[in-house]
Amino acid sequence: MRKRGWKTWTLRTLAAVLGLLLLAVLGAWLYLRGSLAQLDGERTAPGLTAEVTVARDRDGVPVIQGSSRGDVAYATGFVHAQERYFQMDLLRRTAAGELAELFGPRALPLDRDHRLHRFRARAESALARLNGPERDLLDRYVAGVNDGLKALRAKPFEYALTGSAPRPWTAQDSLLVAWAMYIDLQNNLAPRELARGWMREHSDAAQLAFLLPDASAIDATLDAPATPASAPALAPIPSHAPDWWGPASKVPVQLAAADFTDSVGSNNYAVAGSRTSSGAAIVSDDMHLGLQLPNIWFRVVLRFPDASAAGGQRRVVGVTLPGAPPSVIVGSNGQVAWSFTNSYADLLDLVELGKDAAKGAQVRTPNGWETPREHVELIAVKGAPAERFVVRDTSLGPIRTVDGRDYAVHWIAHDPQAVNLNHLKLEGARSVDEALAIAAIDGIPAQNFVAGDARGNIGWTIAGVLPRRTTPPPVATFPLDPDGHAPTWNGLLPAADYPRVLNPREGQITTANSRQLMGAGSERIGDGGFDLGMRNRQLHDGLLALGAKMDVRQAFGAALDDRALFIADWRRRALAALDASALSGKPQRAEFRRLLETSWDGRASVDSVGYRLARDYMWALHELLYGQAMAAIKERDPKATAAMAGSRWPLVVARLLDEQPAGWLPTGYPTWQALQLAAVDRVIAAIEEEGKILAQASWGERNTANVAHPISMAVPALRFLLAAPGDRLPGDAHMPRVAGPKFGQSERLTVSPGREEEGLYNMPGGQSGHPLSPYFLAGHAAWAEGRPLPLLPGTAQHTLRLVP
């Protein structure tokens, strides 16, 4: 009896535990459901002048229609908050240096880095400069955000997991989101200058000129796109290498290149009406950014009255940035379409400050001695006391200490005009000329702005603030000392002086983060880390090969070009090094050569082993030649790299392999072939270290998507719910189809203004940031496959009415 009773109570206990678990799961599920966006019905919205409708299609793409621009701004804020509030919160906190308040002490290093710039105080000043209509529109958006947040039946699920509560949205926060993009797009400027500074300190002038070329024949610039011979001659190879040349003393088996993804990215291009089937321009854009869930962009169609639009109604289609002032970042207004890529203009100086014990706290700038102003910032820290952080500010910018040296960070993002609401004016632009003029006064991080209009015109300029340069660009790319050069810029470049290109002879414009101009106008942009140029060359030539009568689908396909034209040359070099003598008694090298020959289709395709081996061979050579510099530069700044100092390093190494100068052969290698074989052996060892055989080391095995919600890092157990599938991705750096595990094409958008029904679109992730939403991953599979979807939303499946 006792035994039977024990079994009974055990079963009852297990049943009770199981019941409690089921109740907990049900409670969690109900809570999650409570934080889903409202899709249907009617809500009263204070301040509206008339009804606004939000009609979503099956992928959650809304058409937001109202009787005034202010009402549409309100509804946009409402929708953003309901679908993406936590993402918005992270963006404002990133810019303000307030992440530790959510995530605790581990976020303090990042908060200190960003709090140095005091962007919250700058946002307060920027708000005061907005004119009445701009501030009214922003306030309507903010009201919509807060009402959308309050309308959720439960706070966004991320706050339950972090044990915090969402803070109301402010107009200041929207401007901080714009500054978050400055951080995202220009955060490498300072590390790059430090890396180049190290190179300058440890190389003579001739070596530096050879190692850091400014341009090459690869560059397809807008003023000389089809004439590589017009590129400046490369510096001669000096007689001997600098002392640091060669591998680090302790070379790890694991290749640094194994984790490398090209973080310099974005393509945009326009085709003139003279080369399209419709006679209207075609504009295409794919901005390459870090990838996570939800995606950074939120696709919308906005409809509101506008007397200058056909029929008195304006329709703007494209992507918005949740949290930012309520404008379409990239898209079409029916008359003009516009697109962006990061310009990589030179927008920051690191000015070393002089110190003298006799001067006390004063510092010496190129303009003389001054006493820095001190600002005390309190950084709130979850689970710990607030940290007191002191920012010392000079006339040139805040002081940053690196490796015992004090630098003033003279960054364009600190300028009072760095953020404004002029981007909204693009909604009403009627021609490319008007769009280019607006771009030059836009308060955003400096971008390559490419536009086209319904009449077939195309144009390029820089959108966003540019500095007025006072020093030639090469000097500006290194840290400055107080005894040498004054800051290389002072104030902003007037809009009338912005370089521009209108209706070029080729009937096309392409940009891809590389050098835009070879001649006049280039000095106004400078070089803030231009890409090597191969991606833009391939994009330019591929688009040119499409000829005339191009349609939108053909133009869209140019962004999916994954031909391995750049790596093909490194494959050729590896095959040449792996001759009969190199293979004798070396079965792994023989297998390496076999796979280079047989597992190669000329593309960065997922099944290609040859592509991965050739690519890793190139990067292994980088480590064997730049290894000592890599280690020393990382000690100066963990974010800095030797490759960051000069993106054209592959061209430098290629010249050395071609000409084989004895003075540049690193110690320990009898011949240049021996060096190349050592690189091959490093690739083999690295793959074996991963527990794989060479034949298993396909590109897709390495280039597997790792796109997830940031909360999955804090709560790994929820990754199954918060991550996209681990798709094997074709594409790589130095080709139009840039793809890495966590970096790549954050959207693909191709459209002819006035013919938006023909437009095509892709993006990773879906419209919603909520894992239970049907829109969480809607469209993601099409992005991974490179299968274009219509730009305009389909038939409405849900309609929400916001009424006064």
Short mmCIF file of N, CA and C in Angstrom, two decimals, residues 253-398:
data_model
loop_
_atom_site.label_atom_id
_atom_site.label_comp_id
_atom_site.label_asym_id
_atom_site.label_seq_id
_atom_site.Cartn_x
_atom_site.Cartn_y
_atom_site.Cartn_z
N VAL A 253 47.04 29.47 -35.51
CA VAL A 253 46.65 28.59 -36.61
C VAL A 253 45.41 29.15 -37.30
N GLN A 254 44.47 29.65 -36.50
CA GLN A 254 43.21 30.15 -37.05
C GLN A 254 43.45 31.44 -37.84
N LEU A 255 42.99 31.46 -39.08
CA LEU A 255 43.15 32.64 -39.90
C LEU A 255 42.28 33.77 -39.38
N ALA A 256 42.84 34.97 -39.28
CA ALA A 256 42.02 36.13 -38.95
C ALA A 256 40.97 36.34 -40.02
N ALA A 257 41.32 35.97 -41.26
CA ALA A 257 40.39 36.15 -42.37
C ALA A 257 39.15 35.29 -42.23
N ALA A 258 39.22 34.24 -41.39
CA ALA A 258 38.08 33.35 -41.25
C ALA A 258 36.85 34.09 -40.73
N ASP A 259 37.07 35.12 -39.94
CA ASP A 259 35.96 35.89 -39.38
C ASP A 259 35.73 37.19 -40.13
N PHE A 260 36.45 37.37 -41.22
CA PHE A 260 36.38 38.65 -41.92
C PHE A 260 35.15 38.71 -42.81
N THR A 261 34.42 39.78 -42.72
CA THR A 261 33.42 40.11 -43.73
C THR A 261 33.64 41.57 -44.09
N ASP A 262 33.43 41.87 -45.34
CA ASP A 262 33.69 43.22 -45.81
C ASP A 262 32.69 44.18 -45.19
N SER A 263 33.16 45.00 -44.29
CA SER A 263 32.26 45.95 -43.63
C SER A 263 32.22 47.29 -44.35
N VAL A 264 32.83 47.34 -45.52
CA VAL A 264 32.69 48.51 -46.39
C VAL A 264 31.71 48.11 -47.47
N GLY A 265 30.52 48.66 -47.43
CA GLY A 265 29.56 48.19 -48.40
C GLY A 265 28.47 49.17 -48.73
N SER A 266 27.82 48.93 -49.82
CA SER A 266 26.62 49.54 -50.39
C SER A 266 26.86 49.80 -51.86
N ASN A 267 25.83 49.54 -52.64
CA ASN A 267 25.83 49.85 -54.07
C ASN A 267 24.64 50.74 -54.36
N ASN A 268 24.82 51.73 -55.21
CA ASN A 268 23.66 52.37 -55.82
C ASN A 268 24.01 52.76 -57.24
N TYR A 269 22.99 52.81 -58.06
CA TYR A 269 23.25 53.11 -59.47
C TYR A 269 21.97 53.62 -60.12
N ALA A 270 22.17 54.34 -61.18
CA ALA A 270 21.05 54.88 -61.95
C ALA A 270 21.35 54.72 -63.43
N VAL A 271 20.30 54.42 -64.18
CA VAL A 271 20.40 54.29 -65.63
C VAL A 271 19.50 55.34 -66.26
N ALA A 272 20.05 56.10 -67.17
CA ALA A 272 19.30 57.19 -67.80
C ALA A 272 18.20 56.65 -68.71
N GLY A 273 17.20 57.49 -68.94
CA GLY A 273 16.09 57.09 -69.79
C GLY A 273 16.51 56.71 -71.20
N SER A 274 17.63 57.24 -71.66
CA SER A 274 18.12 56.90 -73.00
C SER A 274 18.50 55.43 -73.12
N ARG A 275 18.65 54.74 -71.97
CA ARG A 275 19.05 53.33 -71.98
C ARG A 275 18.02 52.42 -71.33
N THR A 276 16.82 52.92 -71.07
CA THR A 276 15.79 52.08 -70.46
C THR A 276 14.65 51.83 -71.43
N SER A 277 13.92 50.78 -71.20
CA SER A 277 12.82 50.43 -72.10
C SER A 277 11.64 51.40 -71.98
N SER A 278 11.53 52.08 -70.83
CA SER A 278 10.39 52.96 -70.61
C SER A 278 10.69 54.43 -70.91
N GLY A 279 11.95 54.80 -70.95
CA GLY A 279 12.33 56.20 -71.11
C GLY A 279 12.47 56.94 -69.79
N ALA A 280 12.00 56.35 -68.70
CA ALA A 280 12.21 56.91 -67.36
C ALA A 280 13.52 56.37 -66.81
N ALA A 281 14.12 57.10 -65.92
CA ALA A 281 15.33 56.61 -65.27
C ALA A 281 15.00 55.39 -64.41
N ILE A 282 16.00 54.56 -64.20
CA ILE A 282 15.91 53.46 -63.22
C ILE A 282 16.94 53.74 -62.13
N VAL A 283 16.50 53.68 -60.89
CA VAL A 283 17.39 53.89 -59.74
C VAL A 283 17.38 52.63 -58.89
N SER A 284 18.56 52.20 -58.48
CA SER A 284 18.66 50.99 -57.68
C SER A 284 19.58 51.24 -56.50
N ASP A 285 19.27 50.56 -55.40
CA ASP A 285 20.02 50.79 -54.17
C ASP A 285 20.05 49.52 -53.33
N ASP A 286 21.23 49.16 -52.84
CA ASP A 286 21.31 48.14 -51.80
C ASP A 286 22.38 48.57 -50.80
N MET A 287 21.89 49.00 -49.64
CA MET A 287 22.77 49.51 -48.59
C MET A 287 23.26 48.34 -47.74
N HIS A 288 24.56 48.21 -47.60
CA HIS A 288 25.15 47.09 -46.87
C HIS A 288 25.46 47.52 -45.44
N LEU A 289 24.85 46.82 -44.50
CA LEU A 289 24.98 47.15 -43.08
C LEU A 289 25.06 45.87 -42.27
N GLY A 290 25.34 46.02 -40.98
CA GLY A 290 25.23 44.88 -40.09
C GLY A 290 23.79 44.38 -40.07
N LEU A 291 23.62 43.06 -40.07
CA LEU A 291 22.29 42.47 -40.20
C LEU A 291 21.85 41.87 -38.87
N GLN A 292 20.62 42.18 -38.47
CA GLN A 292 20.01 41.57 -37.30
C GLN A 292 18.50 41.63 -37.47
N LEU A 293 17.79 41.04 -36.53
CA LEU A 293 16.33 41.08 -36.53
C LEU A 293 15.86 41.99 -35.39
N PRO A 294 14.91 42.87 -35.67
CA PRO A 294 14.39 43.16 -37.00
C PRO A 294 15.41 43.92 -37.84
N ASN A 295 15.16 43.94 -39.14
CA ASN A 295 16.02 44.71 -40.04
C ASN A 295 15.94 46.19 -39.69
N ILE A 296 16.98 46.92 -40.02
CA ILE A 296 17.02 48.35 -39.68
C ILE A 296 15.93 49.14 -40.39
N TRP A 297 15.51 48.70 -41.59
CA TRP A 297 14.56 49.48 -42.38
C TRP A 297 13.13 48.97 -42.20
N PHE A 298 12.17 49.88 -42.38
CA PHE A 298 10.75 49.55 -42.32
C PHE A 298 10.12 50.12 -43.58
N ARG A 299 9.57 49.23 -44.41
CA ARG A 299 9.04 49.64 -45.71
C ARG A 299 7.64 50.22 -45.56
N VAL A 300 7.36 51.30 -46.29
CA VAL A 300 6.05 51.95 -46.21
C VAL A 300 5.67 52.52 -47.57
N VAL A 301 4.38 52.80 -47.70
CA VAL A 301 3.86 53.71 -48.72
C VAL A 301 3.10 54.80 -47.97
N LEU A 302 3.46 56.05 -48.23
CA LEU A 302 2.81 57.19 -47.60
C LEU A 302 1.98 57.93 -48.64
N ARG A 303 0.74 58.26 -48.31
CA ARG A 303 -0.13 59.01 -49.23
C ARG A 303 -0.73 60.19 -48.48
N PHE A 304 -0.59 61.40 -49.08
CA PHE A 304 -1.11 62.61 -48.44
C PHE A 304 -1.27 63.69 -49.50
N PRO A 305 -2.07 64.71 -49.24
CA PRO A 305 -2.30 65.76 -50.24
C PRO A 305 -1.03 66.56 -50.52
N ASP A 306 -0.81 66.87 -51.80
CA ASP A 306 0.33 67.70 -52.22
C ASP A 306 -0.05 68.32 -53.56
N ALA A 307 -0.17 69.63 -53.57
CA ALA A 307 -0.62 70.32 -54.78
C ALA A 307 0.34 70.15 -55.95
N SER A 308 1.63 69.87 -55.66
CA SER A 308 2.61 69.74 -56.75
C SER A 308 2.65 68.34 -57.35
N ALA A 309 1.90 67.41 -56.78
CA ALA A 309 1.89 66.03 -57.28
C ALA A 309 0.73 65.83 -58.24
N ALA A 310 0.83 64.83 -59.08
CA ALA A 310 -0.24 64.52 -60.03
C ALA A 310 -1.52 64.21 -59.28
N GLY A 311 -2.60 64.85 -59.68
CA GLY A 311 -3.89 64.63 -59.04
C GLY A 311 -4.00 65.20 -57.64
N GLY A 312 -2.99 65.97 -57.22
CA GLY A 312 -3.03 66.59 -55.91
C GLY A 312 -2.73 65.65 -54.76
N GLN A 313 -2.35 64.40 -55.08
CA GLN A 313 -2.01 63.41 -54.04
C GLN A 313 -0.57 62.93 -54.23
N ARG A 314 0.20 62.98 -53.16
CA ARG A 314 1.57 62.51 -53.20
C ARG A 314 1.62 61.07 -52.70
N ARG A 315 2.31 60.21 -53.46
CA ARG A 315 2.58 58.85 -53.00
C ARG A 315 4.09 58.67 -52.92
N VAL A 316 4.59 58.40 -51.70
CA VAL A 316 6.02 58.18 -51.50
C VAL A 316 6.20 56.73 -51.05
N VAL A 317 7.03 56.00 -51.74
CA VAL A 317 7.26 54.60 -51.43
C VAL A 317 8.74 54.38 -51.16
N GLY A 318 9.05 53.58 -50.16
CA GLY A 318 10.45 53.29 -49.86
C GLY A 318 10.61 52.79 -48.45
N VAL A 319 11.78 53.07 -47.86
CA VAL A 319 12.07 52.57 -46.52
C VAL A 319 12.24 53.73 -45.56
N THR A 320 11.74 53.54 -44.35
CA THR A 320 11.92 54.48 -43.27
C THR A 320 12.87 53.87 -42.24
N LEU A 321 13.39 54.73 -41.37
CA LEU A 321 14.22 54.28 -40.25
C LEU A 321 13.43 54.51 -38.97
N PRO A 322 12.88 53.45 -38.36
CA PRO A 322 12.05 53.65 -37.16
C PRO A 322 12.77 54.45 -36.08
N GLY A 323 12.09 55.48 -35.61
CA GLY A 323 12.66 56.37 -34.60
C GLY A 323 13.16 57.66 -35.16
N ALA A 324 13.68 57.65 -36.39
CA ALA A 324 14.21 58.86 -37.01
C ALA A 324 13.07 59.78 -37.43
N PRO A 325 13.35 61.06 -37.67
CA PRO A 325 12.31 61.95 -38.18
C PRO A 325 11.58 61.30 -39.36
N PRO A 326 10.27 61.47 -39.47
CA PRO A 326 9.41 60.62 -40.30
C PRO A 326 9.51 60.88 -41.80
N SER A 327 10.61 60.47 -42.40
CA SER A 327 10.79 60.64 -43.85
C SER A 327 11.20 59.32 -44.46
N VAL A 328 10.99 59.19 -45.75
CA VAL A 328 11.45 58.00 -46.49
C VAL A 328 12.93 58.19 -46.79
N ILE A 329 13.74 57.29 -46.30
CA ILE A 329 15.20 57.41 -46.43
C ILE A 329 15.62 57.21 -47.88
N VAL A 330 15.18 56.12 -48.47
CA VAL A 330 15.48 55.79 -49.87
C VAL A 330 14.17 55.37 -50.52
N GLY A 331 13.89 55.91 -51.71
CA GLY A 331 12.64 55.53 -52.35
C GLY A 331 12.30 56.41 -53.53
N SER A 332 11.00 56.53 -53.80
CA SER A 332 10.51 57.28 -54.96
C SER A 332 9.27 58.06 -54.58
N ASN A 333 9.16 59.27 -55.12
CA ASN A 333 7.96 60.09 -54.85
C ASN A 333 7.06 60.21 -56.07
N GLY A 334 7.32 59.38 -57.09
CA GLY A 334 6.51 59.42 -58.31
C GLY A 334 7.11 60.28 -59.39
N GLN A 335 7.97 61.22 -59.01
CA GLN A 335 8.66 62.07 -59.98
C GLN A 335 10.17 61.88 -59.95
N VAL A 336 10.68 61.61 -58.75
CA VAL A 336 12.12 61.41 -58.55
C VAL A 336 12.32 60.20 -57.64
N ALA A 337 13.32 59.39 -57.94
CA ALA A 337 13.74 58.32 -57.04
C ALA A 337 15.17 58.61 -56.59
N TRP A 338 15.51 58.25 -55.36
CA TRP A 338 16.84 58.56 -54.84
C TRP A 338 17.38 57.38 -54.04
N SER A 339 18.70 57.35 -53.90
CA SER A 339 19.36 56.22 -53.25
C SER A 339 20.66 56.68 -52.62
N PHE A 340 21.20 55.85 -51.71
CA PHE A 340 22.39 56.20 -50.96
C PHE A 340 23.42 55.07 -50.97
N THR A 341 24.68 55.44 -50.90
CA THR A 341 25.75 54.58 -50.39
C THR A 341 26.64 55.46 -49.53
N ASN A 342 27.30 54.86 -48.56
CA ASN A 342 28.18 55.64 -47.70
C ASN A 342 29.32 56.23 -48.53
N SER A 343 29.60 57.51 -48.34
CA SER A 343 30.56 58.21 -49.20
C SER A 343 32.01 57.91 -48.85
N TYR A 344 32.30 57.54 -47.60
CA TYR A 344 33.66 57.40 -47.11
C TYR A 344 34.49 58.65 -47.39
N ALA A 345 33.83 59.79 -47.27
CA ALA A 345 34.55 61.07 -47.29
C ALA A 345 35.39 61.17 -46.01
N ASP A 346 36.39 62.04 -46.05
CA ASP A 346 37.23 62.26 -44.86
C ASP A 346 36.56 63.32 -44.00
N LEU A 347 36.02 62.90 -42.88
CA LEU A 347 35.15 63.75 -42.08
C LEU A 347 35.62 63.91 -40.64
N LEU A 348 36.83 63.45 -40.35
CA LEU A 348 37.33 63.49 -38.98
C LEU A 348 38.83 63.71 -38.97
N ASP A 349 39.28 64.55 -38.05
CA ASP A 349 40.71 64.71 -37.76
C ASP A 349 40.96 64.29 -36.32
N LEU A 350 42.04 63.57 -36.11
CA LEU A 350 42.56 63.36 -34.76
C LEU A 350 43.73 64.31 -34.59
N VAL A 351 43.58 65.29 -33.72
CA VAL A 351 44.61 66.31 -33.52
C VAL A 351 45.30 66.04 -32.19
N GLU A 352 46.56 65.63 -32.25
CA GLU A 352 47.30 65.35 -31.02
C GLU A 352 47.51 66.66 -30.25
N LEU A 353 47.30 66.59 -28.96
CA LEU A 353 47.38 67.78 -28.11
C LEU A 353 48.70 67.80 -27.34
N GLY A 354 49.32 68.97 -27.30
CA GLY A 354 50.55 69.12 -26.53
C GLY A 354 50.25 69.28 -25.05
N LYS A 355 51.16 68.81 -24.22
CA LYS A 355 51.01 68.92 -22.76
C LYS A 355 52.32 69.44 -22.16
N ASP A 356 52.20 70.17 -21.06
CA ASP A 356 53.35 70.72 -20.36
C ASP A 356 52.97 70.81 -18.88
N ALA A 357 53.77 70.15 -18.04
CA ALA A 357 53.46 70.15 -16.61
C ALA A 357 53.33 71.56 -16.06
N ALA A 358 54.10 72.49 -16.64
CA ALA A 358 54.05 73.87 -16.15
C ALA A 358 52.72 74.55 -16.52
N LYS A 359 52.00 74.00 -17.48
CA LYS A 359 50.73 74.59 -17.92
C LYS A 359 49.52 73.97 -17.21
N GLY A 360 49.78 73.04 -16.33
CA GLY A 360 48.68 72.43 -15.59
C GLY A 360 47.73 71.67 -16.50
N ALA A 361 46.44 71.97 -16.41
CA ALA A 361 45.41 71.24 -17.16
C ALA A 361 45.28 71.71 -18.60
N GLN A 362 46.03 72.75 -18.98
CA GLN A 362 45.91 73.26 -20.35
C GLN A 362 46.47 72.27 -21.37
N VAL A 363 45.98 72.38 -22.57
CA VAL A 363 46.49 71.57 -23.69
C VAL A 363 46.80 72.51 -24.85
N ARG A 364 47.71 72.06 -25.68
CA ARG A 364 48.12 72.90 -26.81
C ARG A 364 47.54 72.33 -28.10
N THR A 365 46.77 73.12 -28.79
CA THR A 365 46.25 72.79 -30.11
C THR A 365 47.08 73.55 -31.14
N PRO A 366 46.88 73.31 -32.42
CA PRO A 366 47.60 74.10 -33.42
C PRO A 366 47.32 75.59 -33.31
N ASN A 367 46.24 75.95 -32.61
CA ASN A 367 45.90 77.37 -32.45
C ASN A 367 46.44 77.97 -31.15
N GLY A 368 47.11 77.16 -30.35
CA GLY A 368 47.68 77.66 -29.10
C GLY A 368 47.16 76.91 -27.90
N TRP A 369 47.54 77.39 -26.70
CA TRP A 369 47.15 76.75 -25.45
C TRP A 369 45.71 77.13 -25.08
N GLU A 370 44.97 76.17 -24.52
CA GLU A 370 43.63 76.44 -24.03
C GLU A 370 43.30 75.49 -22.88
N THR A 371 42.32 75.88 -22.09
CA THR A 371 41.87 75.06 -20.97
C THR A 371 40.61 74.31 -21.39
N PRO A 372 40.64 72.99 -21.41
CA PRO A 372 39.44 72.24 -21.82
C PRO A 372 38.27 72.50 -20.87
N ARG A 373 37.08 72.54 -21.42
CA ARG A 373 35.87 72.60 -20.62
C ARG A 373 35.52 71.19 -20.15
N GLU A 374 35.01 71.08 -18.95
CA GLU A 374 34.65 69.77 -18.42
C GLU A 374 33.14 69.64 -18.30
N HIS A 375 32.63 68.50 -18.77
CA HIS A 375 31.21 68.18 -18.68
C HIS A 375 31.09 66.86 -17.92
N VAL A 376 30.34 66.85 -16.86
CA VAL A 376 30.15 65.64 -16.08
C VAL A 376 28.90 64.92 -16.59
N GLU A 377 29.10 63.69 -17.05
CA GLU A 377 28.00 62.85 -17.53
C GLU A 377 27.80 61.72 -16.55
N LEU A 378 26.57 61.46 -16.15
CA LEU A 378 26.25 60.33 -15.29
C LEU A 378 25.67 59.21 -16.15
N ILE A 379 26.35 58.08 -16.16
CA ILE A 379 25.90 56.94 -16.95
C ILE A 379 25.16 55.97 -16.03
N ALA A 380 23.86 55.85 -16.22
CA ALA A 380 23.06 54.93 -15.42
C ALA A 380 23.45 53.49 -15.76
N VAL A 381 23.58 52.65 -14.74
CA VAL A 381 24.01 51.27 -14.91
C VAL A 381 23.03 50.34 -14.20
N LYS A 382 22.45 49.44 -14.94
CA LYS A 382 21.51 48.49 -14.34
C LYS A 382 22.22 47.65 -13.28
N GLY A 383 21.65 47.62 -12.08
CA GLY A 383 22.19 46.80 -11.01
C GLY A 383 23.44 47.34 -10.36
N ALA A 384 23.79 48.58 -10.63
CA ALA A 384 25.00 49.17 -10.05
C ALA A 384 24.81 50.68 -9.95
N PRO A 385 25.64 51.35 -9.14
CA PRO A 385 25.54 52.81 -9.06
C PRO A 385 25.88 53.46 -10.41
N ALA A 386 25.35 54.64 -10.63
CA ALA A 386 25.66 55.39 -11.84
C ALA A 386 27.15 55.72 -11.88
N GLU A 387 27.71 55.70 -13.07
CA GLU A 387 29.14 56.03 -13.22
C GLU A 387 29.29 57.50 -13.60
N ARG A 388 30.20 58.17 -12.91
CA ARG A 388 30.51 59.56 -13.22
C ARG A 388 31.57 59.58 -14.32
N PHE A 389 31.22 60.16 -15.45
CA PHE A 389 32.11 60.18 -16.62
C PHE A 389 32.36 61.64 -17.00
N VAL A 390 33.61 62.03 -17.04
CA VAL A 390 33.97 63.42 -17.32
C VAL A 390 34.44 63.54 -18.76
N VAL A 391 33.80 64.41 -19.52
CA VAL A 391 34.20 64.71 -20.89
C VAL A 391 34.96 66.02 -20.88
N ARG A 392 36.19 66.00 -21.38
CA ARG A 392 36.97 67.23 -21.53
C ARG A 392 36.88 67.66 -22.98
N ASP A 393 36.45 68.89 -23.17
CA ASP A 393 36.14 69.39 -24.51
C ASP A 393 37.06 70.55 -24.87
N THR A 394 37.56 70.55 -26.10
CA THR A 394 38.39 71.64 -26.60
C THR A 394 37.66 72.36 -27.72
N SER A 395 38.28 73.40 -28.23
CA SER A 395 37.68 74.12 -29.36
C SER A 395 37.60 73.25 -30.61
N LEU A 396 38.37 72.16 -30.64
CA LEU A 396 38.36 71.27 -31.80
C LEU A 396 37.51 70.03 -31.58
N GLY A 397 37.10 69.78 -30.35
CA GLY A 397 36.31 68.60 -30.07
C GLY A 397 36.74 67.95 -28.78
N PRO A 398 36.02 66.90 -28.34
CA PRO A 398 36.34 66.23 -27.08
C PRO A 398 37.69 65.52 -27.14
#
